[in-house]
Each structure stands twice: as C-alpha cells, then as structure tokens.
Short mmCIF file of C-alpha atoms and ligand atoms in Angstrom, two decimals:
data_model
loop_
_atom_site.label_atom_id
_atom_site.label_comp_id
_atom_site.label_asym_id
_atom_site.label_seq_id
_atom_site.Cartn_x
_atom_site.Cartn_y
_atom_site.Cartn_z
CA MET V 1 -46.77 20.29 -47.79
CA VAL V 2 -50.39 21.39 -47.66
CA GLN V 3 -51.90 23.57 -50.39
CA ILE V 4 -55.54 24.47 -49.80
CA ALA V 5 -57.95 25.73 -52.46
CA ILE V 6 -61.04 27.65 -51.38
CA ASP V 7 -63.46 28.68 -54.11
CA GLY V 8 -66.95 30.11 -54.04
CA PRO V 9 -69.11 33.12 -54.87
CA ALA V 10 -68.76 36.62 -53.42
CA GLY V 11 -69.82 36.93 -49.80
CA ALA V 12 -69.56 33.22 -49.00
CA GLY V 13 -67.02 34.05 -46.29
CA LYS V 14 -63.96 32.86 -48.24
CA SER V 15 -61.69 35.74 -47.21
CA THR V 16 -62.47 35.52 -43.50
CA VAL V 17 -62.21 31.75 -43.46
CA ALA V 18 -59.04 31.65 -45.59
CA LYS V 19 -57.37 34.23 -43.33
CA ALA V 20 -58.30 32.37 -40.12
CA LEU V 21 -57.17 29.08 -41.64
CA ALA V 22 -53.82 30.47 -42.84
CA GLU V 23 -53.20 31.97 -39.37
CA ARG V 24 -54.14 28.70 -37.64
CA LEU V 25 -51.77 26.72 -39.82
CA GLY V 26 -49.11 29.44 -39.94
CA ILE V 27 -48.93 29.40 -43.73
CA LEU V 28 -49.13 31.89 -46.60
CA LEU V 29 -52.50 33.30 -47.65
CA LEU V 30 -53.10 34.35 -51.23
CA ASP V 31 -56.27 36.31 -52.03
CA THR V 32 -56.44 35.87 -55.81
CA GLY V 33 -59.48 38.15 -56.10
CA ALA V 34 -57.30 41.00 -54.81
CA MET V 35 -54.89 40.26 -57.67
CA TYR V 36 -57.65 40.59 -60.31
CA ARG V 37 -58.89 43.72 -58.56
CA ALA V 38 -55.40 45.26 -58.59
CA PHE V 39 -55.07 44.42 -62.28
CA ALA V 40 -58.46 46.00 -63.05
CA LEU V 41 -57.46 49.11 -61.10
CA MET V 42 -54.22 49.43 -63.05
CA ALA V 43 -56.07 49.02 -66.36
CA ILE V 44 -58.67 51.66 -65.41
CA ARG V 45 -55.93 54.09 -64.44
CA GLN V 46 -54.34 53.61 -67.86
CA ASP V 47 -57.67 54.04 -69.64
CA ILE V 48 -57.71 50.44 -70.83
CA MET V 49 -61.38 49.49 -71.10
CA PRO V 50 -62.70 46.02 -70.18
CA GLU V 51 -63.03 44.93 -73.80
CA GLU V 52 -61.10 42.67 -76.20
CA HIS V 53 -57.52 43.87 -76.87
CA PRO V 54 -54.55 42.26 -78.57
CA ASP V 55 -52.51 40.13 -76.14
CA SER V 56 -49.72 42.71 -76.39
CA VAL V 57 -51.91 45.28 -74.59
CA TRP V 58 -52.45 42.91 -71.65
CA ASP V 59 -48.76 41.92 -71.72
CA ARG V 60 -47.75 45.55 -71.45
CA LEU V 61 -49.97 45.92 -68.40
CA PHE V 62 -48.53 42.76 -66.85
CA ASP V 63 -45.01 44.03 -67.47
CA GLY V 64 -45.76 46.90 -65.11
CA PHE V 65 -47.76 44.81 -62.64
CA LYS V 66 -45.72 44.25 -59.49
CA LEU V 67 -47.70 43.08 -56.48
CA ASP V 68 -46.56 42.74 -52.89
CA PHE V 69 -48.53 41.52 -49.92
CA ALA V 70 -47.79 42.54 -46.36
CA GLY V 71 -50.18 41.23 -43.73
CA GLN V 72 -53.63 42.26 -44.84
CA ARG V 73 -52.41 44.97 -47.25
CA THR V 74 -51.87 44.77 -51.00
CA PHE V 75 -49.28 46.94 -52.75
CA LEU V 76 -49.24 47.70 -56.47
CA ASN V 77 -45.84 48.94 -57.56
CA GLY V 78 -45.20 50.03 -53.99
CA GLU V 79 -48.51 51.83 -53.50
CA ASP V 80 -50.97 50.57 -50.89
CA ILE V 81 -54.14 49.98 -52.90
CA SER V 82 -55.95 47.74 -50.38
CA ASP V 83 -58.88 50.12 -49.95
CA GLU V 84 -59.14 51.35 -53.51
CA ILE V 85 -59.50 47.85 -54.99
CA ARG V 86 -62.72 47.46 -52.94
CA ALA V 87 -64.25 50.66 -54.35
CA PRO V 88 -67.52 50.28 -56.32
CA TYR V 89 -65.90 51.42 -59.58
CA VAL V 90 -63.45 48.51 -59.41
CA GLU V 91 -66.12 46.11 -58.15
CA ALA V 92 -68.26 46.95 -61.17
CA VAL V 93 -65.70 45.93 -63.82
CA VAL V 94 -63.31 43.44 -62.21
CA SER V 95 -65.27 40.39 -63.34
CA GLN V 96 -65.15 41.63 -66.95
CA PHE V 97 -61.36 42.05 -66.86
CA SER V 98 -61.00 38.63 -65.25
CA ALA V 99 -62.91 37.05 -68.15
CA PHE V 100 -60.22 37.60 -70.82
CA ARG V 101 -58.36 34.41 -71.67
CA HIS V 102 -54.93 36.03 -71.86
CA VAL V 103 -55.40 37.95 -68.62
CA ARG V 104 -56.34 34.69 -66.90
CA SER V 105 -53.46 32.69 -68.26
CA ARG V 106 -50.95 35.34 -67.16
CA MET V 107 -52.60 35.64 -63.74
CA VAL V 108 -52.80 31.88 -63.20
CA ALA V 109 -49.09 31.56 -64.11
CA LEU V 110 -48.25 34.29 -61.61
CA GLN V 111 -50.33 32.61 -58.89
CA GLN V 112 -48.72 29.23 -59.55
CA GLU V 113 -45.28 30.84 -59.40
CA ILE V 114 -46.06 32.40 -56.00
CA ALA V 115 -47.44 29.10 -54.65
CA ALA V 116 -44.74 26.83 -56.09
CA GLY V 117 -43.27 24.52 -53.48
CA ARG V 118 -44.75 26.20 -50.42
CA PRO V 119 -47.69 25.58 -48.13
CA VAL V 120 -50.47 28.00 -48.95
CA VAL V 121 -54.16 28.82 -48.59
CA MET V 122 -55.50 30.27 -51.83
CA GLU V 123 -58.97 31.66 -52.25
CA GLY V 124 -60.71 32.57 -55.48
CA ARG V 125 -62.94 31.12 -58.18
CA ASP V 126 -60.76 28.69 -60.16
CA ILE V 127 -58.24 27.58 -57.56
CA GLY V 128 -59.43 23.97 -57.22
CA THR V 129 -60.20 23.63 -60.91
CA VAL V 130 -57.11 25.33 -62.42
CA VAL V 131 -54.49 26.96 -60.18
CA LEU V 132 -54.07 24.12 -57.63
CA LYS V 133 -55.85 21.45 -59.62
CA ASP V 134 -53.53 18.69 -58.39
CA SER V 135 -54.05 19.45 -54.72
CA PRO V 136 -56.19 16.97 -52.78
CA ASN V 137 -57.42 19.81 -50.56
CA LYS V 138 -60.21 21.60 -52.39
CA PHE V 139 -63.17 23.29 -50.78
CA TYR V 140 -66.17 25.08 -52.23
CA LEU V 141 -67.70 27.54 -49.82
CA SER V 142 -71.14 28.97 -50.38
CA ALA V 143 -74.10 30.49 -48.56
CA SER V 144 -77.59 31.60 -49.52
CA GLU V 145 -77.80 34.77 -51.63
CA GLU V 146 -79.65 36.53 -48.81
CA VAL V 147 -76.96 35.72 -46.22
CA ARG V 148 -74.13 36.69 -48.58
CA ALA V 149 -75.68 40.06 -49.36
CA GLN V 150 -76.35 40.73 -45.67
CA ARG V 151 -72.71 39.97 -44.82
CA ARG V 152 -71.34 42.24 -47.54
CA HIS V 153 -73.75 45.01 -46.46
CA LEU V 154 -72.58 44.71 -42.83
CA GLN V 155 -68.92 44.70 -43.92
CA ASN V 156 -69.51 47.93 -45.86
CA LEU V 157 -71.15 49.62 -42.86
CA GLN V 158 -68.35 48.49 -40.55
CA LYS V 159 -65.85 50.05 -42.94
CA GLY V 160 -67.81 53.30 -42.75
CA LEU V 161 -68.94 52.98 -46.38
CA GLU V 162 -72.42 53.95 -47.49
CA SER V 163 -74.45 50.82 -48.17
CA ASP V 164 -77.92 49.90 -49.29
CA LEU V 165 -78.92 46.25 -48.95
CA ASP V 166 -80.94 46.11 -52.16
CA SER V 167 -78.13 47.61 -54.26
CA VAL V 168 -75.61 45.25 -52.62
CA LYS V 169 -77.88 42.33 -53.54
CA GLU V 170 -78.24 43.52 -57.11
CA LEU V 171 -74.52 44.13 -57.66
CA MET V 172 -73.63 40.78 -56.08
CA HIS V 173 -76.13 38.93 -58.24
CA LYS V 174 -74.77 40.62 -61.38
CA ARG V 175 -71.18 39.74 -60.49
CA ASP V 176 -72.05 36.12 -59.64
CA THR V 177 -73.86 35.72 -62.94
CA SER V 178 -70.88 37.19 -64.77
CA ASP V 179 -68.39 35.03 -62.81
CA MET V 180 -70.37 31.87 -63.51
CA ASN V 181 -70.80 32.54 -67.21
CA LYS V 182 -67.24 33.43 -68.18
CA GLU V 183 -65.86 31.23 -70.93
CA VAL V 184 -62.60 30.75 -69.08
CA GLY V 185 -62.00 30.56 -65.36
CA GLN V 186 -65.68 30.46 -64.55
CA LEU V 187 -66.86 29.72 -61.05
CA VAL V 188 -67.79 26.05 -60.85
CA ALA V 189 -67.77 23.67 -57.93
CA SER V 190 -65.40 20.93 -59.06
CA PRO V 191 -66.80 17.48 -58.33
CA GLU V 192 -63.70 16.72 -56.27
CA SER V 193 -64.17 19.67 -53.95
CA ILE V 194 -65.81 19.43 -50.56
CA TYR V 195 -68.91 21.63 -50.46
CA ILE V 196 -69.51 23.67 -47.32
CA ASP V 197 -72.61 25.83 -46.86
CA SER V 198 -71.63 28.60 -44.43
CA SER V 199 -75.11 30.18 -44.11
CA GLU V 200 -75.64 28.85 -40.60
CA LYS V 201 -72.03 28.38 -39.57
CA THR V 202 -69.60 30.59 -37.67
CA VAL V 203 -66.12 31.24 -39.06
CA ASP V 204 -64.65 28.87 -36.47
CA GLU V 205 -67.05 26.12 -37.45
CA VAL V 206 -66.10 26.43 -41.12
CA VAL V 207 -62.37 26.48 -40.28
CA GLU V 208 -62.83 23.36 -38.13
CA ALA V 209 -64.78 21.65 -40.91
CA ILE V 210 -61.88 22.30 -43.30
CA ILE V 211 -59.12 21.31 -40.89
CA SER V 212 -60.86 18.06 -39.97
CA GLN V 213 -61.00 17.06 -43.65
CA LEU V 214 -57.48 18.03 -44.71
CA VAL V 215 -55.35 15.44 -46.47
CA ILE V 216 -51.82 16.08 -45.26
O1 LIG J 1 -62.95 37.39 -54.57
P1 LIG J 1 -63.21 38.81 -55.10
O2 LIG J 1 -64.64 39.21 -54.98
O3 LIG J 1 -62.29 39.82 -54.50
O4 LIG J 1 -62.86 38.68 -56.66
C1 LIG J 1 -62.93 39.78 -57.53
C2 LIG J 1 -63.25 39.31 -58.96
O5 LIG J 1 -62.14 38.60 -59.50
C3 LIG J 1 -64.46 38.40 -59.08
O6 LIG J 1 -65.49 39.08 -59.75
C4 LIG J 1 -64.03 37.24 -59.89
C5 LIG J 1 -62.57 37.45 -60.18
N1 LIG J 1 -61.77 36.30 -59.75
C6 LIG J 1 -61.52 35.33 -60.69
O7 LIG J 1 -62.02 35.40 -61.81
N2 LIG J 1 -60.71 34.29 -60.36
C7 LIG J 1 -60.17 34.18 -59.13
N3 LIG J 1 -59.38 33.15 -58.83
C8 LIG J 1 -60.45 35.18 -58.15
C9 LIG J 1 -61.27 36.23 -58.50
#
C-alpha cells in the first residue's frame, strides 16, 4: 500500500502535482490545506477570531465540522465551499487558525483517520513530518518565490479573479513566513524527504520524478 506525502510552500505546484499523481495511480487524494481552509471559514462564520481560545471552543467547532470530498469539490456540512475557501478573506487568516496546537492535533487525527489503511496522496505542510511520518514516500516540493507568485497570479486570472502580481507576492511571502514560524506543524523539509525544485519543471516531469522514486 503506497501512501505519499507531498509538502512545500504555497504555489510550489503541490495541488496540481498531487492531483495528477493520484489520478495516475488511481488512488485517493487528500488536500489537507483545503481542510484547514474549511475550518477557518467555519470559524469566521461563527465569529470565532484567530486567537487563543480554550480547547472547548475548538472542540465545539470540530463537533460541527463534517467534510466530504467529491472529485475536485469540498463540502462542509453538505455545502459546496470549494470556491469560498480560496477567497482572500480566508487566505488571510487560515495560517493563523492552523497554528493553534489543539486545532492541529484534532485535524491531524482526522487526516490520519481518513488515510488509515488505504493508498493515498496527501499534500500539505506537515504530512511527511507528522501525518504520514512512517511512510517511506515523502517529497518536498518547492520553487523560487518569483515562480510561485507568477503561478498563483496566473491561476487567479484564469479563475476570473482580480489579481495584482505584487500583492500576490506580498500575501504569499507573509503566509510562508507565518507557516514556517508556527510553533506546531510548521513547514519544514524533513531530512528524509526527497527535495524537488519545480521552478523549471513541467507537471509531468515532477510526477515522473516522484513515480520513479517511489518505494512500493
Ligand atoms: O495548501 P494551502 O495553501 O491550501 O493551505 C492553507 C493553509 O493551511 C496554509 O497557510 C497552511 C495551512 N496548512 C497547514 O498548516 N498544514 C497542512 N498540512 C496544510 C495546510
């Protein structure tokens, strides 16, 4: 059974690569960033600010947190929230919500439950270091800051969203800094993971690079 961890900063191409890889191998894909985004969206809607709260506040949110995935879409308690979780107001606070210890331990437990005993491609920030730490198949995908910002900018335009390259760069830099400096679940390339720089590579080339190094 193959369980593949793909970590890396925003815009490194994780989502595209993970999706292509999961399709190639015919196995489940779990976008763990979408889970943190959905959680942040639910908190915002309930006026829970991204600040320290007693565990019971987070537990109450988790009690009403039911996620389903169908193809490329994410459903929160039956509602399709796939587009809303990419909105700038979620983007701006998701890293802060994902930094709380209790939120992370509940989310990691949920992710491990979903992945238990089945082949899966999981992409995120702490998959190789925490969620699938025993898997021999860990990859860290990155690209230069310039390339990552350009990709995100293009993605926005393709989705018909307004986008300004400099603001994209600034927001991305802020989120990376925040993701790398969290006390728990921070983005780090584990020494056991295989590092792939995607700046000059196509999606197919990255997928091939991963497949050729899989330990089955
Ligand atoms: O991959 P993404 O950009 O959709 O992730 C959204 C946020 O969630 C990101 O700022 C970091 C956080 N995240 C995390 O802390 N751990 C993960 N495994 C995945 C995402």
